[in-house]
PDB file of C-alpha atoms in Angstrom:
ATOM      1  CA  MET P   1     119.854  66.859 143.431  1.00  0.00           C
ATOM      2  CA  GLN P   2     116.540  65.450 142.161  1.00  0.00           C
ATOM      3  CA  SER P   3     114.600  68.514 143.417  1.00  0.00           C
ATOM      4  CA  PHE P   4     117.045  70.727 141.493  1.00  0.00           C
ATOM      5  CA  ASN P   5     116.319  68.743 138.286  1.00  0.00           C
ATOM      6  CA  ILE P   6     112.573  69.062 138.839  1.00  0.00           C
ATOM      7  CA  LEU P   7     112.892  72.805 139.481  1.00  0.00           C
ATOM      8  CA  GLY P   8     115.048  73.182 136.382  1.00  0.00           C
ATOM      9  CA  ALA P   9     112.496  71.325 134.275  1.00  0.00           C
ATOM     10  CA  ILE P  10     109.679  73.543 135.584  1.00  0.00           C
ATOM     11  CA  CYS P  11     111.709  76.724 134.820  1.00  0.00           C
ATOM     12  CA  LEU P  12     112.539  75.489 131.311  1.00  0.00           C
ATOM     13  CA  THR P  13     108.886  74.653 130.646  1.00  0.00           C
ATOM     14  CA  LEU P  14     107.810  78.115 131.782  1.00  0.00           C
ATOM     15  CA  LEU P  15     110.453  79.775 129.636  1.00  0.00           C
ATOM     16  CA  LEU P  16     109.493  77.800 126.526  1.00  0.00           C
ATOM     17  CA  SER P  17     105.781  78.379 127.040  1.00  0.00           C
ATOM     18  CA  GLY P  18     106.473  82.132 127.068  1.00  0.00           C
ATOM     19  CA  CYS P  19     107.865  81.785 123.530  1.00  0.00           C
ATOM     20  CA  ALA P  20     104.775  80.102 122.161  1.00  0.00           C
ATOM     21  CA  THR P  21     102.365  82.292 120.216  1.00  0.00           C
ATOM     22  CA  THR P  22      98.697  81.606 120.017  1.00  0.00           C
ATOM     23  CA  VAL P  23      96.902  82.526 116.835  1.00  0.00           C
ATOM     24  CA  THR P  24      93.459  83.916 117.422  1.00  0.00           C
ATOM     25  CA  LYS P  25      90.676  83.809 114.909  1.00  0.00           C
ATOM     26  CA  PRO P  26      89.164  87.088 113.768  1.00  0.00           C
ATOM     27  CA  SER P  27      86.553  88.301 116.206  1.00  0.00           C
ATOM     28  CA  ALA P  28      82.996  87.516 115.104  1.00  0.00           C
ATOM     29  CA  ASP P  29      81.859  90.940 116.267  1.00  0.00           C
ATOM     30  CA  VAL P  30      84.115  92.825 113.757  1.00  0.00           C
ATOM     31  CA  LYS P  31      81.876  94.441 111.152  1.00  0.00           C
ATOM     32  CA  GLN P  32      84.587  94.886 108.511  1.00  0.00           C
ATOM     33  CA  GLN P  33      88.151  93.589 108.284  1.00  0.00           C
ATOM     34  CA  PHE P  34      90.744  95.403 106.185  1.00  0.00           C
ATOM     35  CA  LYS P  35      94.272  94.397 105.140  1.00  0.00           C
ATOM     36  CA  LEU P  36      97.163  96.417 103.767  1.00  0.00           C
ATOM     37  CA  GLY P  37      96.519  97.110 100.100  1.00  0.00           C
ATOM     38  CA  GLN P  38      92.790  96.966 100.625  1.00  0.00           C
ATOM     39  CA  ASN P  39      91.234 100.418 100.466  1.00  0.00           C
ATOM     40  CA  CYS P  40      88.760 101.465 103.080  1.00  0.00           C
ATOM     41  CA  VAL P  41      85.289 102.043 101.624  1.00  0.00           C
ATOM     42  CA  GLN P  42      84.754 105.754 102.219  1.00  0.00           C
ATOM     43  CA  PRO P  43      83.212 106.285 104.685  1.00  0.00           C
ATOM     44  CA  VAL P  44      82.639 103.219 106.843  1.00  0.00           C
ATOM     45  CA  ASN P  45      79.383 103.514 108.752  1.00  0.00           C
ATOM     46  CA  LEU P  46      79.358 102.093 112.289  1.00  0.00           C
ATOM     47  CA  LYS P  47      76.982 102.125 115.200  1.00  0.00           C
ATOM     48  CA  VAL P  48      78.240 102.671 118.728  1.00  0.00           C
ATOM     49  CA  GLY P  49      79.740  99.389 119.908  1.00  0.00           C
ATOM     50  CA  GLU P  50      80.617  98.048 116.438  1.00  0.00           C
ATOM     51  CA  LYS P  51      84.213  97.287 115.411  1.00  0.00           C
ATOM     52  CA  ILE P  52      86.426  97.301 112.344  1.00  0.00           C
ATOM     53  CA  SER P  53      89.939  95.909 112.062  1.00  0.00           C
ATOM     54  CA  PHE P  54      93.086  96.482 110.022  1.00  0.00           C
ATOM     55  CA  SER P  55      95.882  93.896 109.610  1.00  0.00           C
ATOM     56  CA  ALA P  56      99.331  94.232 108.062  1.00  0.00           C
ATOM     57  CA  ALA P  57     102.733  92.549 108.123  1.00  0.00           C
ATOM     58  CA  GLU P  58     105.162  93.916 110.690  1.00  0.00           C
ATOM     59  CA  ASN P  59     108.731  93.049 111.629  1.00  0.00           C
ATOM     60  CA  PRO P  60     109.688  94.872 114.840  1.00  0.00           C
ATOM     61  CA  THR P  61     113.332  93.830 114.594  1.00  0.00           C
ATOM     62  CA  THR P  62     113.742  96.170 111.597  1.00  0.00           C
ATOM     63  CA  GLY P  63     112.674  99.072 113.776  1.00  0.00           C
ATOM     64  CA  TYR P  64     109.499  99.564 111.784  1.00  0.00           C
ATOM     65  CA  GLY P  65     106.076  99.293 113.367  1.00  0.00           C
ATOM     66  CA  TRP P  66     102.487 100.344 112.669  1.00  0.00           C
ATOM     67  CA  GLN P  67     101.424 103.423 114.644  1.00  0.00           C
ATOM     68  CA  LEU P  68      98.395 105.661 114.911  1.00  0.00           C
ATOM     69  CA  GLN P  69      99.265 109.075 113.534  1.00  0.00           C
ATOM     70  CA  GLN P  70      96.724 111.070 115.546  1.00  0.00           C
ATOM     71  CA  PRO P  71      94.607 110.544 118.668  1.00  0.00           C
ATOM     72  CA  LEU P  72      91.113 109.130 118.242  1.00  0.00           C
ATOM     73  CA  ASN P  73      88.058 110.815 119.783  1.00  0.00           C
ATOM     74  CA  TYR P  74      85.149 108.511 118.897  1.00  0.00           C
ATOM     75  CA  LEU P  75      86.920 105.170 118.592  1.00  0.00           C
ATOM     76  CA  THR P  76      89.096 103.131 120.938  1.00  0.00           C
ATOM     77  CA  ALA P  77      92.041 101.294 119.454  1.00  0.00           C
ATOM     78  CA  ASN P  78      93.710  98.078 120.548  1.00  0.00           C
ATOM     79  CA  SER P  79      96.321  96.119 118.675  1.00  0.00           C
ATOM     80  CA  GLN P  80      97.700  92.593 118.730  1.00  0.00           C
ATOM     81  CA  TYR P  81     100.943  91.266 117.216  1.00  0.00           C
ATOM     82  CA  VAL P  82     101.139  87.579 116.208  1.00  0.00           C
ATOM     83  CA  ALA P  83     104.523  86.225 115.119  1.00  0.00           C
ATOM     84  CA  ASP P  84     104.624  84.128 111.938  1.00  0.00           C
ATOM     85  CA  PRO P  85     104.979  80.389 112.662  1.00  0.00           C
ATOM     86  CA  VAL P  86     108.601  79.301 112.273  1.00  0.00           C
ATOM     87  CA  GLU P  87     110.424  76.061 113.044  1.00  0.00           C
ATOM     88  CA  LYS P  88     112.487  77.729 115.754  1.00  0.00           C
ATOM     89  CA  GLN P  89     112.015  80.973 117.565  1.00  0.00           C
ATOM     90  CA  ILE P  90     114.524  83.220 115.814  1.00  0.00           C
ATOM     91  CA  VAL P  91     115.326  86.843 116.135  1.00  0.00           C
ATOM     92  CA  GLY P  92     114.176  88.790 113.126  1.00  0.00           C
ATOM     93  CA  SER P  93     111.102  86.839 112.190  1.00  0.00           C
ATOM     94  CA  GLY P  94     108.086  88.881 111.224  1.00  0.00           C
ATOM     95  CA  GLY P  95     104.420  88.639 111.946  1.00  0.00           C
ATOM     96  CA  THR P  96     101.109  90.433 111.657  1.00  0.00           C
ATOM     97  CA  ARG P  97      99.842  93.443 113.585  1.00  0.00           C
ATOM     98  CA  THR P  98      96.045  93.758 113.837  1.00  0.00           C
ATOM     99  CA  PHE P  99      94.341  96.921 115.078  1.00  0.00           C
ATOM    100  CA  TYR P 100      90.777  96.726 116.416  1.00  0.00           C
ATOM    101  CA  PHE P 101      88.774  99.953 116.442  1.00  0.00           C
ATOM    102  CA  THR P 102      85.581 100.114 118.509  1.00  0.00           C
ATOM    103  CA  ALA P 103      83.035 102.906 118.096  1.00  0.00           C
ATOM    104  CA  THR P 104      82.459 104.553 121.472  1.00  0.00           C
ATOM    105  CA  GLN P 105      80.241 107.545 120.629  1.00  0.00           C
ATOM    106  CA  SER P 106      78.615 109.314 117.678  1.00  0.00           C
ATOM    107  CA  GLY P 107      80.819 111.395 115.389  1.00  0.00           C
ATOM    108  CA  GLN P 108      83.252 111.295 112.502  1.00  0.00           C
ATOM    109  CA  GLU P 109      86.742 109.852 112.823  1.00  0.00           C
ATOM    110  CA  ASN P 110      89.684 109.583 110.468  1.00  0.00           C
ATOM    111  CA  ILE P 111      91.965 106.641 111.253  1.00  0.00           C
ATOM    112  CA  GLN P 112      95.519 107.218 110.032  1.00  0.00           C
ATOM    113  CA  LEU P 113      98.092 104.467 110.429  1.00  0.00           C
ATOM    114  CA  ALA P 114     101.719 104.551 109.284  1.00  0.00           C
ATOM    115  CA  TYR P 115     104.503 101.970 109.116  1.00  0.00           C
ATOM    116  CA  VAL P 116     107.376 103.972 110.614  1.00  0.00           C
ATOM    117  CA  ARG P 117     110.488 103.854 112.722  1.00  0.00           C
ATOM    118  CA  SER P 118     109.573 105.867 115.830  1.00  0.00           C
ATOM    119  CA  TRP P 119     112.918 107.687 115.965  1.00  0.00           C
ATOM    120  CA  ALA P 120     113.129 108.544 112.265  1.00  0.00           C
ATOM    121  CA  LYS P 121     111.651 111.663 110.643  1.00  0.00           C
ATOM    122  CA  ASP P 122     111.391 109.935 107.248  1.00  0.00           C
ATOM    123  CA  GLN P 123     108.177 109.494 105.328  1.00  0.00           C
ATOM    124  CA  PRO P 124     106.282 106.343 106.319  1.00  0.00           C
ATOM    125  CA  ALA P 125     107.271 103.219 104.420  1.00  0.00           C
ATOM    126  CA  GLN P 126     103.521 102.441 104.106  1.00  0.00           C
ATOM    127  CA  SER P 127     100.286 103.981 105.294  1.00  0.00           C
ATOM    128  CA  TRP P 128      96.553 103.309 105.536  1.00  0.00           C
ATOM    129  CA  GLN P 129      93.625 105.501 106.382  1.00  0.00           C
ATOM    130  CA  CYS P 130      89.897 105.172 106.821  1.00  0.00           C
ATOM    131  CA  GLN P 131      87.075 107.664 107.376  1.00  0.00           C
ATOM    132  CA  VAL P 132      84.463 106.395 109.859  1.00  0.00           C
ATOM    133  CA  ASN P 133      80.994 107.782 110.539  1.00  0.00           C
ATOM    134  CA  ILE P 134      79.536 106.620 113.856  1.00  0.00           C
ATOM    135  CA  GLN P 135      75.817 106.667 114.554  1.00  0.00           C
ATOM    136  CA  PRO P 136      74.126 106.111 117.949  1.00  0.00           C
TER     137      PRO P 136
END
């Protein structure tokens, strides 16, 4: 019976640790950081290997999420979602989505992001775009 209690405690600990969210500090190697409502300086000039980021509120339980609107040729994109801190983990709490764009080769790129429901054909609830010039 005691081994069952220990096993149960381990399983509970693992389950609860999966609910925890770690907040990461902005990467020191990001050249410019943008937020929703902050216009992108046109154009942003990057060198190969440099990064920019974009952050905005997101609440996946509403069905809305930030999405790239077209494929990128000269940048790679990664994103991270961090839930807002709340007293208890509840369904429906929002958070912040951050996109990181890294210049991979010389060229011009137009980043277009939209806050949309993937199944809906409606106009985006919000959008953001940024023209990027990449030098070697």
